[in-house]
Coordinates of C-alpha atoms in Angstrom, one line a residue:
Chain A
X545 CA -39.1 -120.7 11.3
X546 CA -36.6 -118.2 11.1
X547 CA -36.7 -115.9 14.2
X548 CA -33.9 -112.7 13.2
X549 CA -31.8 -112.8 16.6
X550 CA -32.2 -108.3 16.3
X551 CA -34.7 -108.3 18.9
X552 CA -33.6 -110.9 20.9
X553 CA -30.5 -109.1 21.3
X554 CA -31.6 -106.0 22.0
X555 CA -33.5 -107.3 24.8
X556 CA -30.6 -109.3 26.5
X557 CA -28.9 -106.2 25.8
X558 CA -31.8 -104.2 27.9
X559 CA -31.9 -106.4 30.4
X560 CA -28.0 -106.6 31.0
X561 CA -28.2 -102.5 30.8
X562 CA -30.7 -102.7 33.7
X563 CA -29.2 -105.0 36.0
X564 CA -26.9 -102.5 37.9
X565 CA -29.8 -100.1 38.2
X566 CA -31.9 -102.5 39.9
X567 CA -29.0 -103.8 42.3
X568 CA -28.9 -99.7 42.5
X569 CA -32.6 -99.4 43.0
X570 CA -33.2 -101.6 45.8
X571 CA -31.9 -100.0 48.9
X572 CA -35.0 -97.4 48.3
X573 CA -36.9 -99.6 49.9
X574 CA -35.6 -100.4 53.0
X575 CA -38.5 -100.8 54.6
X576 CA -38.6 -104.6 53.0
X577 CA -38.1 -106.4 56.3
X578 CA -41.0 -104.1 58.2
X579 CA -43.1 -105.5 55.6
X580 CA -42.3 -109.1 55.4
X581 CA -42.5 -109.2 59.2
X582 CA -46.1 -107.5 58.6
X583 CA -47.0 -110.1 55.7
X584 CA -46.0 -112.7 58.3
X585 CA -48.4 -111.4 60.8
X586 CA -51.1 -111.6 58.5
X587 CA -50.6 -115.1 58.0
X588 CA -50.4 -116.4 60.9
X589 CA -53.6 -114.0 61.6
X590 CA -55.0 -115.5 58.8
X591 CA -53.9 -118.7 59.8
X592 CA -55.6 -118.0 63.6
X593 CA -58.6 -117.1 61.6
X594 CA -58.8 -119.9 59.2
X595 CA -61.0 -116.8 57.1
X596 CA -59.6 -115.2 54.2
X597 CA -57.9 -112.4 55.6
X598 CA -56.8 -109.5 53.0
X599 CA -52.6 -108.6 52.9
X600 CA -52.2 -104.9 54.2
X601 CA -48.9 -104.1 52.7
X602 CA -48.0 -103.5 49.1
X603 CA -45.9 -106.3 48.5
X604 CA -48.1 -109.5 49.6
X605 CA -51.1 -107.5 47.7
X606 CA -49.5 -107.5 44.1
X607 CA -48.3 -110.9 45.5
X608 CA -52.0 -112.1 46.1
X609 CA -53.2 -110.2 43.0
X610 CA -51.0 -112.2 40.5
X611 CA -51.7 -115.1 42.2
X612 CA -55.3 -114.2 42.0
X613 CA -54.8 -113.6 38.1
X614 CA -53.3 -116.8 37.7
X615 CA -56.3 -119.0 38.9
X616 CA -59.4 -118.8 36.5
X617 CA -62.0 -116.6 38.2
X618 CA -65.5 -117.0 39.2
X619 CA -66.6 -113.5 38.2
X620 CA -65.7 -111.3 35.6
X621 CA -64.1 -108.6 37.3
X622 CA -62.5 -105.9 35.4
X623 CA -60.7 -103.9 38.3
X624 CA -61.8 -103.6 41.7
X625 CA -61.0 -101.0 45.0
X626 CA -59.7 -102.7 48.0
X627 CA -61.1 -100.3 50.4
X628 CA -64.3 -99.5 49.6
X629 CA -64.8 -103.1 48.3
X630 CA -66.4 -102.1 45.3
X631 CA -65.7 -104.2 42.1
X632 CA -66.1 -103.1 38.2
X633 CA -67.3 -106.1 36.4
X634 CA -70.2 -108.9 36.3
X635 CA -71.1 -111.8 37.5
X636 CA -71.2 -115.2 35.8
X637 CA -73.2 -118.2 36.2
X638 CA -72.2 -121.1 38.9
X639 CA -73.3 -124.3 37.5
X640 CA -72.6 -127.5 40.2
X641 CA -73.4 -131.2 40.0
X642 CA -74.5 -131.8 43.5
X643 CA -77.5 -134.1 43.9
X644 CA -78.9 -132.5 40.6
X645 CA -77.8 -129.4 38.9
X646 CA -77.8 -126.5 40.9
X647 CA -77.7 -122.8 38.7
X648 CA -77.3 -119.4 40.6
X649 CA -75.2 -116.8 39.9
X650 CA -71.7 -115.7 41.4
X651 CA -73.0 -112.3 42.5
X652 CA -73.7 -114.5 45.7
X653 CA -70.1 -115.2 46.5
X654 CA -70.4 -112.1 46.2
X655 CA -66.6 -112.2 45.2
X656 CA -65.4 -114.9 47.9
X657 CA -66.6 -112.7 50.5
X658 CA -69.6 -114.2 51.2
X659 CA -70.9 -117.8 51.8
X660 CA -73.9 -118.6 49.3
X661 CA -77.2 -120.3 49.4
X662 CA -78.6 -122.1 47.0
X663 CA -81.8 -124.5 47.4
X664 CA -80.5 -125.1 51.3
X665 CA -77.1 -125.9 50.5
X666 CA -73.9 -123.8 51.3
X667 CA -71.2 -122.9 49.2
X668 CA -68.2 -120.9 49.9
X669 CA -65.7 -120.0 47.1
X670 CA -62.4 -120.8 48.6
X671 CA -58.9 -119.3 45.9
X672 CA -61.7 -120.2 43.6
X673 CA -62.8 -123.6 44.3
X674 CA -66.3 -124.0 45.3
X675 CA -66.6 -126.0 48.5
X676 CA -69.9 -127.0 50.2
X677 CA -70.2 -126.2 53.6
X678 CA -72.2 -125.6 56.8
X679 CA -74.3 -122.5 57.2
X680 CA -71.7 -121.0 59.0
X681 CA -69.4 -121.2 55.8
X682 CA -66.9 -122.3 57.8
X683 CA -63.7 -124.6 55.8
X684 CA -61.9 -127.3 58.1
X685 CA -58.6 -127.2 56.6
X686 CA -55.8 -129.6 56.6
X687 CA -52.0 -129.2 55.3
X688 CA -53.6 -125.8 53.6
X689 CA -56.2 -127.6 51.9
X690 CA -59.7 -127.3 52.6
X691 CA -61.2 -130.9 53.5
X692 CA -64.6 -130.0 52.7
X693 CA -66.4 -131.8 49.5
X694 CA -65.9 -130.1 46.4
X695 CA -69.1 -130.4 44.4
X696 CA -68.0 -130.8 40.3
X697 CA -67.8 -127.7 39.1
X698 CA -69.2 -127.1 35.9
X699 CA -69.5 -122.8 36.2
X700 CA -68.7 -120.7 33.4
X701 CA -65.9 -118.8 34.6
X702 CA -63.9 -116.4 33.1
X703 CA -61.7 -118.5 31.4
X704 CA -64.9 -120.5 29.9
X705 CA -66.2 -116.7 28.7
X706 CA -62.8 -116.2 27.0
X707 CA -63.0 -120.2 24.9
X708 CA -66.2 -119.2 24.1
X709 CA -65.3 -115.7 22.6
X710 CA -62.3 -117.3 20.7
X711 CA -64.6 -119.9 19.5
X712 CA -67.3 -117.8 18.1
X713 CA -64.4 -115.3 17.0
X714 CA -62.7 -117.8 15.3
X715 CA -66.0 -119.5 13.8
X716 CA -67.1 -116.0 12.1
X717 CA -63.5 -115.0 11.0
X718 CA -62.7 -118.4 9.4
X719 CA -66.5 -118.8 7.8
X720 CA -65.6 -115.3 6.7
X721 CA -63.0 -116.2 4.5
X722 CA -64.3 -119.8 3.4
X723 CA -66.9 -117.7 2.1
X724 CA -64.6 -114.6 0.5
X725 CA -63.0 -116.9 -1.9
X726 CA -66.6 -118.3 -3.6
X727 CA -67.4 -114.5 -3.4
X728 CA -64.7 -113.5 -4.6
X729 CA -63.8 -115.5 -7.2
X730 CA -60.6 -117.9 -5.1
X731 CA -59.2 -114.5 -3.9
X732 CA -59.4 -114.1 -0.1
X733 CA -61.1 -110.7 1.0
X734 CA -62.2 -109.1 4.2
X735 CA -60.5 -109.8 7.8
X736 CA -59.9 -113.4 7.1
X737 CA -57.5 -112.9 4.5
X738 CA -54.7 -111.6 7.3
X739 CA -54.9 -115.2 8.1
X740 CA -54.5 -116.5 4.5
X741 CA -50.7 -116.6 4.7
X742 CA -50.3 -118.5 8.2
X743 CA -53.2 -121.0 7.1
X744 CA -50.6 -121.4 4.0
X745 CA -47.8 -121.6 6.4
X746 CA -49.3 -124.1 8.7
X747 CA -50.5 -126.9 5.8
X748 CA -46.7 -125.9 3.8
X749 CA -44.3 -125.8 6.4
X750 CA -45.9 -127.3 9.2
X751 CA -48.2 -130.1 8.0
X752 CA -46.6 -131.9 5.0
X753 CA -43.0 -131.7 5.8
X754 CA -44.0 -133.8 9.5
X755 CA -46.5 -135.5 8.2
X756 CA -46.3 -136.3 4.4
X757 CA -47.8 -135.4 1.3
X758 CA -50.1 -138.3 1.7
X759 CA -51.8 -138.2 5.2
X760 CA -51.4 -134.7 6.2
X761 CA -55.1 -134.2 4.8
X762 CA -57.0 -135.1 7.2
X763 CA -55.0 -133.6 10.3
X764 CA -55.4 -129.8 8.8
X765 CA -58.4 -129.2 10.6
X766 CA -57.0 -130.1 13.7
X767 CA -53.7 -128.3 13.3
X768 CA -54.9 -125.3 12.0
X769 CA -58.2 -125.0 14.6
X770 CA -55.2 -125.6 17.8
X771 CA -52.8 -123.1 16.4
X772 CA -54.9 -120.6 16.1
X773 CA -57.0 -121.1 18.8
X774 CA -53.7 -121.3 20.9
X775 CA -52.2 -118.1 19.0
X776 CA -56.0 -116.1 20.2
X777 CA -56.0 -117.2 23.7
X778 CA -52.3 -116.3 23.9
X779 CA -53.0 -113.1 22.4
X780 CA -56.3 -112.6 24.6
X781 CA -53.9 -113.4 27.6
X782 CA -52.1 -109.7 26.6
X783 CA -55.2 -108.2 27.0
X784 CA -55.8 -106.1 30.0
X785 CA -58.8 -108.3 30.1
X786 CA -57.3 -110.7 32.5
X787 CA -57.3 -113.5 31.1
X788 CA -54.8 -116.4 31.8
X789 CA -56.8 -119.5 29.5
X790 CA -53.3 -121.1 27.8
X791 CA -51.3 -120.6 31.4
X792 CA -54.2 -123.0 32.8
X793 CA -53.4 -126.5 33.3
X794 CA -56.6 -127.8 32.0
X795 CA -56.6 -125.8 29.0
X796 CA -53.0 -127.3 28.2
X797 CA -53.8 -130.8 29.6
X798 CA -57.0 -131.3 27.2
X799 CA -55.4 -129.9 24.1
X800 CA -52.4 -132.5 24.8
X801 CA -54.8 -135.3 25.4
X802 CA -56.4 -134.4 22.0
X803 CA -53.1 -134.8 20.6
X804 CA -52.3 -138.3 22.3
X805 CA -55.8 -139.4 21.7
X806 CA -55.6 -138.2 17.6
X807 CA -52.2 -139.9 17.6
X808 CA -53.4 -143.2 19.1
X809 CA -56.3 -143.8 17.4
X810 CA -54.8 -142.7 13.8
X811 CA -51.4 -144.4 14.1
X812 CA -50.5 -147.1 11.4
X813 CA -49.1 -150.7 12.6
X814 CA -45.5 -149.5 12.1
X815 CA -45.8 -147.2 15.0
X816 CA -47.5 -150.0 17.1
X817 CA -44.8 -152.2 15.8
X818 CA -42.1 -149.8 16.5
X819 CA -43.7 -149.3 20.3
X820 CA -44.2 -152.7 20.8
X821 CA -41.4 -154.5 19.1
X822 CA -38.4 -152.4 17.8
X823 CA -37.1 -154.1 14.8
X824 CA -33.5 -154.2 14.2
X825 CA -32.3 -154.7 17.7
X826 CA -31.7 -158.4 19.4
X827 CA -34.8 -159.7 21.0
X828 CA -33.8 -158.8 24.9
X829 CA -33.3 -155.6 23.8
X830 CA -37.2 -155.9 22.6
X831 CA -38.4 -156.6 25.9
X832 CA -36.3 -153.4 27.9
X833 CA -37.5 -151.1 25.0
X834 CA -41.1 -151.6 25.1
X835 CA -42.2 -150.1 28.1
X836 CA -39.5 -146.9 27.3
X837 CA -41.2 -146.2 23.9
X838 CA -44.8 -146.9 25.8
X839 CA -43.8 -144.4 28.0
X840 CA -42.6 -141.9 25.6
X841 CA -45.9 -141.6 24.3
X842 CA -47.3 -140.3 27.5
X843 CA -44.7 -138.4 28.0
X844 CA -44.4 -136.8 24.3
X845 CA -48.3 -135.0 25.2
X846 CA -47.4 -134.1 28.7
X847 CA -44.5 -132.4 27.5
X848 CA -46.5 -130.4 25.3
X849 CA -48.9 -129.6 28.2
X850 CA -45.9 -128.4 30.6
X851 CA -44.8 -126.7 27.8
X852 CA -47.3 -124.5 26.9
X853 CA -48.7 -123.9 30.1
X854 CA -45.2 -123.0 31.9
X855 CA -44.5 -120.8 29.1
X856 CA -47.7 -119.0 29.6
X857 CA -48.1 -118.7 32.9
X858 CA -44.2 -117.7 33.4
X859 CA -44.8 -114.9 31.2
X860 CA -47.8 -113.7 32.9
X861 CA -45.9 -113.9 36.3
X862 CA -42.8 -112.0 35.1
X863 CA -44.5 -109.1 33.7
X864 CA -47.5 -108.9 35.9
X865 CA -44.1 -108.6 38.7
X866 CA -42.7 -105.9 36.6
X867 CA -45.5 -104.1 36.6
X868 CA -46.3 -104.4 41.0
X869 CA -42.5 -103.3 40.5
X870 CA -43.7 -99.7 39.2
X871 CA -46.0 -99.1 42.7
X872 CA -43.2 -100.9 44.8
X873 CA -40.4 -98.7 43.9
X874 CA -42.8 -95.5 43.7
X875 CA -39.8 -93.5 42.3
X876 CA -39.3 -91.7 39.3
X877 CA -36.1 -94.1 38.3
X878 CA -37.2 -97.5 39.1
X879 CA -40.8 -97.2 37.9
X880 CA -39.8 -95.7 34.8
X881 CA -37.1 -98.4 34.5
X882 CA -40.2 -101.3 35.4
X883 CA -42.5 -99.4 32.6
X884 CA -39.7 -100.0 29.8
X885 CA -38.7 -103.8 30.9
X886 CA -42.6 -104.1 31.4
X887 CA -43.2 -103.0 28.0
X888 CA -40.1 -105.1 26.4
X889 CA -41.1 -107.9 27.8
X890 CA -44.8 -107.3 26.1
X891 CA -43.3 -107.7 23.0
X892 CA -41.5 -110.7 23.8
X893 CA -44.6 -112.2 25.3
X894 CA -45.9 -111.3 21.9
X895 CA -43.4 -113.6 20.4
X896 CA -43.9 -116.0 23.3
X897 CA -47.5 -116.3 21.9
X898 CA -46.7 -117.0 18.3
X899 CA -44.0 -119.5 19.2
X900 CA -46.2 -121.3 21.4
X901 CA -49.0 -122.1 19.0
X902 CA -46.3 -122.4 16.5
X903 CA -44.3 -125.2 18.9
X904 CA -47.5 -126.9 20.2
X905 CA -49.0 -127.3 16.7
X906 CA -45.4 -128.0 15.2
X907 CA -44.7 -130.8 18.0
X908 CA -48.5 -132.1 17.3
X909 CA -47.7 -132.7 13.8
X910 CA -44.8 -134.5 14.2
X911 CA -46.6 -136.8 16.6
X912 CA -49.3 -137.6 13.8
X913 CA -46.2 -138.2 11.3
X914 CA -44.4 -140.8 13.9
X915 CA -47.8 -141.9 13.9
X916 CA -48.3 -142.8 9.6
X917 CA -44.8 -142.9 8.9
X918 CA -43.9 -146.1 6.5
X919 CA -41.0 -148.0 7.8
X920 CA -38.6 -149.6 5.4
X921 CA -36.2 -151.6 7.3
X922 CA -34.8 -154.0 5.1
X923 CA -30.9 -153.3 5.9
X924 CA -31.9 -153.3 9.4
X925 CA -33.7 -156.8 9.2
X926 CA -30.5 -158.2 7.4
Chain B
X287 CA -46.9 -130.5 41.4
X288 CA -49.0 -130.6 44.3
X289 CA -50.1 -127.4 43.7
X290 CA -50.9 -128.2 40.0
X291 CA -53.0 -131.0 40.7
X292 CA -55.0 -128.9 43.0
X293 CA -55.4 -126.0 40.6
X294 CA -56.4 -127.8 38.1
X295 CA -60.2 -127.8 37.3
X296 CA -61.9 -130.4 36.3
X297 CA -65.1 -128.1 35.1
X298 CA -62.9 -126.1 32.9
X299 CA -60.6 -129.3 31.8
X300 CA -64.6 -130.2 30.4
X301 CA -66.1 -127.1 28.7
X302 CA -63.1 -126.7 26.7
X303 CA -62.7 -130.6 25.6
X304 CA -66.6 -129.5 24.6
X305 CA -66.1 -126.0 23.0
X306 CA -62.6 -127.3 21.6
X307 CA -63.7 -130.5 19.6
X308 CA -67.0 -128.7 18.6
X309 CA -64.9 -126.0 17.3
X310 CA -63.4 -128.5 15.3
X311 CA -65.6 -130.0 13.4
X312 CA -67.9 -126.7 13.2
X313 CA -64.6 -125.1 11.3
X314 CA -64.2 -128.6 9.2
X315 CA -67.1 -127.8 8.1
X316 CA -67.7 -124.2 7.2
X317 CA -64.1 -122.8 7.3
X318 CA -60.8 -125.4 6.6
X319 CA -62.7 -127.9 4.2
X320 CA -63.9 -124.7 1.6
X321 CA -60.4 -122.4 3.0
X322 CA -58.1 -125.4 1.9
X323 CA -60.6 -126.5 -1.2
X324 CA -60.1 -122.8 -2.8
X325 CA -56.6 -122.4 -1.7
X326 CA -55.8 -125.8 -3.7
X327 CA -58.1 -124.8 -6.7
X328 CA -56.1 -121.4 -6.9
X329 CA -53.0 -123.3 -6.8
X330 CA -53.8 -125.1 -9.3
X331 CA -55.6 -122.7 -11.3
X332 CA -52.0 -120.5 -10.9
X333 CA -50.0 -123.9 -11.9
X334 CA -51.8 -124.4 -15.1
X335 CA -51.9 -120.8 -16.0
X336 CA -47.9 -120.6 -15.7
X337 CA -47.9 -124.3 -17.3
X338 CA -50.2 -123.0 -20.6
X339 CA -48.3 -119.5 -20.4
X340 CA -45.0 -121.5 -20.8
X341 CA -46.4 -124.1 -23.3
X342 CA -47.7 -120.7 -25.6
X343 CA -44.3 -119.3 -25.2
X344 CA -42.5 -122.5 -26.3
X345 CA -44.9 -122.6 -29.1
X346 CA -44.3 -119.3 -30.4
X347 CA -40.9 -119.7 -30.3
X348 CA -40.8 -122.5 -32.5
X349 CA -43.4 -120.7 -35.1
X350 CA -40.5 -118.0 -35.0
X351 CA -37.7 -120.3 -35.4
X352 CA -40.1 -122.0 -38.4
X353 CA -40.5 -118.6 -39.7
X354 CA -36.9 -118.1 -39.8
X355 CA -35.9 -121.0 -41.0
X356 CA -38.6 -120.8 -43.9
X357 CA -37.8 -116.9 -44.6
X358 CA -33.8 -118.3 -44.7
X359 CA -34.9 -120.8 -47.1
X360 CA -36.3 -118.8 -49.3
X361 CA -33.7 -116.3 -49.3
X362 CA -32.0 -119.1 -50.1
X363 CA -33.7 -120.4 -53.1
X364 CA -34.2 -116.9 -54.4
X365 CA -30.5 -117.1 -54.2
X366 CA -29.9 -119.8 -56.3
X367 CA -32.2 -118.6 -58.6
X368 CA -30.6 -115.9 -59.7
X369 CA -27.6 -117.4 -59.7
X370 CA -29.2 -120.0 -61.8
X371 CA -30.8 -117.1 -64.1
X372 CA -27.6 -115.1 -64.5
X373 CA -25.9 -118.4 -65.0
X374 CA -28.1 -119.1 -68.1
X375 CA -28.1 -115.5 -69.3
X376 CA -24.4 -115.8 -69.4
X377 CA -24.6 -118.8 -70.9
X378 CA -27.1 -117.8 -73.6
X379 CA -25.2 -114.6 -74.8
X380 CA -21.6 -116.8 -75.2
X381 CA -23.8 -119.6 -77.0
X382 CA -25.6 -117.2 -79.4
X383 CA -22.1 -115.6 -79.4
X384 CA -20.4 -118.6 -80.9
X385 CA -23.1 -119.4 -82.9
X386 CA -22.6 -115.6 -84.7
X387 CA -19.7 -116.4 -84.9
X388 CA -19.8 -119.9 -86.7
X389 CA -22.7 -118.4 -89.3
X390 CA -21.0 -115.3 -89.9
X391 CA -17.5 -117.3 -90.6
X392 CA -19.7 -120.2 -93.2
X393 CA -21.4 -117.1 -94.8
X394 CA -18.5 -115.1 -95.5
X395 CA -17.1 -118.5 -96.7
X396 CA -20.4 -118.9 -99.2
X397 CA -19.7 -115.5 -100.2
X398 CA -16.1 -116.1 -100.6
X399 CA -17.6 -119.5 -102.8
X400 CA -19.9 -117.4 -104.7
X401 CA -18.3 -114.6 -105.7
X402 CA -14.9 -117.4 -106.9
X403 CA -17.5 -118.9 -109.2
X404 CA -19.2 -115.7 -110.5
X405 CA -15.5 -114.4 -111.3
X406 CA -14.5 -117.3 -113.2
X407 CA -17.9 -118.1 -115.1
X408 CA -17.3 -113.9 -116.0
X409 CA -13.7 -115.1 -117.4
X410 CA -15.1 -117.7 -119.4
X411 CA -18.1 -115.4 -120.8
X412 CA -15.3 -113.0 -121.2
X413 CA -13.0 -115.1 -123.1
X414 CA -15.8 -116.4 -124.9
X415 CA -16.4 -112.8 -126.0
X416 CA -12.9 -112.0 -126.7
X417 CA -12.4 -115.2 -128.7
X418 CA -15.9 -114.9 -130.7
X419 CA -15.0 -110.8 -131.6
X420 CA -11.8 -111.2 -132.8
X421 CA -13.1 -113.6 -135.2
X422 CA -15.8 -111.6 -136.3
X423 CA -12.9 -108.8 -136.6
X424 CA -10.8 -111.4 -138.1
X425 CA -13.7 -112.0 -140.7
X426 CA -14.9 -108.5 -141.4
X427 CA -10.9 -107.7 -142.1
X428 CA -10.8 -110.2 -144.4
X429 CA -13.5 -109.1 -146.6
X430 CA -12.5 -105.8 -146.7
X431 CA -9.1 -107.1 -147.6
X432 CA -10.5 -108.2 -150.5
X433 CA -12.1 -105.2 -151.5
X434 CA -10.2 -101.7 -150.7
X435 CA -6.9 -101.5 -149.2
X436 CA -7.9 -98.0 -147.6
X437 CA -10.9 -99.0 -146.3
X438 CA -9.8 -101.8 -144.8
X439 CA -7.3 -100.6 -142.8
X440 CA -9.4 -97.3 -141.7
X441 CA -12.6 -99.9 -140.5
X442 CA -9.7 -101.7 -138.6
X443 CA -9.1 -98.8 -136.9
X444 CA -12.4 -98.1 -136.5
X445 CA -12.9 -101.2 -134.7
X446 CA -10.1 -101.0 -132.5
X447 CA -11.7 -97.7 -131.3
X448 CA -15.0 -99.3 -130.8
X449 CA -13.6 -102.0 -129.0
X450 CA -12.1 -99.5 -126.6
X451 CA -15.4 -98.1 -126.1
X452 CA -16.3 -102.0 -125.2

């Protein structure tokens, strides 16, 4: 993939521009230290408390917010008004294995304010993790951690709402154009055919150079269903819906394991061989390699989990911090100044997104080529 | 990483193993399998187009090159044709020519045969005629001779002017 370094140029360029106003723009607020020293208070308040306690000053609020927006979320909440407590959104269903499956809804969290009651059990939603509790609600914590048993938690949150919408999106779009082209007489029409070209991209440039004319068949539903269902969740993640699906662990840990586990099970006996016993190297050698290449194939997936999720979720931090910058400085230069690095760095996240679904899937195929790839070692067995 | 492991959710970690490997197969199904089938049927469709395209183009080409080659070769013959014909023409007029030339030369040498004959069976008639008068003269004189001097010699005269008249 060719990226044209224009852009990225111009935003280094940006960015250098900015630096001295920044280093100019932070003696406005002089008032940091008041504030830390107030943050401070509130922890250790909170701390004395053990309840969750709300951050006062500006700062720890768009601190707690992104924090907030990191984690997947309960209830879908669009925006909500710290002081009259009022929140725009809905609730979504709570589903928990504990002793049987217990359903309610999340308006009884009643947005982690609240400790709810379902069949005589307690719950209290906790930086959203459902704990069971007491009546009282109360959490014993230890090291920061709640102790308190943490029935499996099988809600649709947010984040589930978003896979679902990119999955029934992606279902009707796709079927869409499979359908266009016996309409249509093998020309693509409609909404689908935007997608014509990177379909074309992924099985040309993507499939059959890493994995081979040969084999690459039966991995193109795979790689095309994980790039762009990676490329729509990044996307969605832009939204000011609020979503943060890719920058989510789990999300990036299952789509890895799906990779390992497609790799593993597919792989021909030269990968095995080449794992198990390297040929072409003295038999010691054999022995100190084996466990190295067993690990590389754990490592290989995880990498691709790290990957896209720090990617993601570094993206969402840095902008959603250039944006708290805008009602931090509260002046006409550094808010402006926040707006235009907030909005360059939109259109790099933009990139970010296609390069991401690009590198995962990209990565993924070269796993499943390792994986079929025909070995001919002769002059290394002579 | 401590703070990984306790984000991460196991619920979610489930539902999208679920929705994600469903999603696979329900787009196997209804979206890559026909998406790809068309894609590779176009593709092929486009190859042997631009294949048979090519093929017709070679193939007219070599009906014009044949075309050339036969309109060449005909010029070609027609050519030699007329060569041949004004070859024969030429031919033909110096052979009739020299065949003129040949009669006209044993004619005028028949003539030439002819007309030597004719003169000299003339002189023999003519001496013959000379030789038979004179002696009919010869005769006639002698028998006037013997009868009238006078006469005689005016008939001789006579004859000598009749003679002239001959």
């Amino acid at each position: 993939m060719v990226i044209s370094n224009k852009p990225l140029r111009f935003i280094v360029a940006t960015l250098v521009a900015c630096l001295p106003l920044m280093s100019f723009a932070n003696p406005e607020q002089d008032s940091v230290k008041v504030k830390t020293e107030v943050a401070h208070e509130v922890k250790t308040e909170e701390a004395h408390e053990g309840a969750h306690a709300e951050p006062t000053d500006v700062k720890s609020e768009i601190k707690e917010f992104i924090n907030h927006h990191l984690l997947d979320s309960h209830s879908f909440t669009l925006n909500a008004d710290k002081e009259t407590g009022s929140h725009n959104g809905f609730s979504l269903p709570i589903i928990l294995w504990d002793n049987g499956l217990q359903v309610f809804s999340s308006s009884k969290f009643h947005y982690g304010e609240e400790t709810a009651e379902h069949n005589g059990n307690f719950y209290v939603l906790h930086h959203e993790k459902i704990y069971k509790t007491e009546a009282d609600g109360a959490l014993t914590e230890e090291h920061g951690h709640p102790t308190n048993v943490k029935p499996l938690d099988l809600s649709i949150t947010k984040s589930v709402v978003g896979i679902l919408f990119v999955a029934i999106l992606m279902f009707f779009l796709f079927k869409g154009l499979a359908k266009s082209y016996t309409k249509n007489g093998g020309i693509a029409s409609g909404a689908g055919r935007i997608f014509e070209p990177i379909v074309l991209y992924v099985r040309d440039e993507i499939a059959i150079p890493n994995i081979g004319e040969k084999n690459y068949k039966k991995y193109m539903s795979y790689l095309l269903t994980i790039f762009f269902f990676i490329l729509f969740l990044n996307i969605l993640g832009l939204t000011p819906l609020g979503f943060n699906i890719t920058g989510n662990i789990a999300i990036t840990a299952s789509l890895a394991l799906l990779t390992y586990l497609i790799t593993t099970f597919s792989a021909n006996k030269n990968y095995w061989a080449h794992i198990f016993w390297m040929p072409g190297v003295p038999t010691p050698m054999k022995f100190i390699l084996a466990p190295i290449e067993l690990l590389g194939t754990i490592i290989k997936p995880f990498s691709l989990m790290i990957r896209l999720y720090a990617n993601i979720l570094a993206g969402h931090v840095v902008l959603m911090s250039i944006i708290g910058l805008m009602f931090i400085f509260k002046s006409w230069i550094g808010s402006s100044l926040s707006f235009g690095l907030a909005f360059v760095l939109m259109i790099l996240e933009i990139l970010v997104a296609f390069l991401q679904a690009y590198i995962f899937t990209m990565l993924s195929a070269l796993y499943f080529g390792a994986g079929n790839e025909e070995h001919h070692h002769e002059e290394a067995h002579h | 990483m401590d703070k990984l492991i306790n984000d991460f959710s196991f619920g979610l970690f489930i539902w999208q193993i679920v929705i994600f490997v469903g999603l696979i197969f329900m787009l196997k199904k209804f979206a890559w399998k026909p998406i790809l089938d068309a894609v590779n049927d176009r593709e092929e469709g486009i190859k042997n187009a631009l294949l048979s395209a090519e093929n017709a183009r070679k193939e007219m080409q070599n009906l014009q090159a044949d075309n050339q080659r036969i309109l060449q070769e005909a010029r070609l013959e027609r050519d030699n044709m007329l060569k041949d014909a004004r070859e024969m023409k030429e031919k033909m007029v110096a052979d009739a020519k020299s065949e003129a030339q040949v009669q006209g030369l044993k004619m005028i040498e028949q003539a030439k045969a002819a007309i030597e004959s004719e003169k000299n069976a003339a002189m023999a008639e003519l001496k013959l005629q000379v030789s038979t008068l004179s002696l009919s003269i010869a005769e006639k004189i002698l028998k006037d001779e013997l009868s009238n001097k006078e006469a005689q010699t005016k008939l001789v005269e006579k004859m000598l002017g009749d003679v002239k008249l001959n």
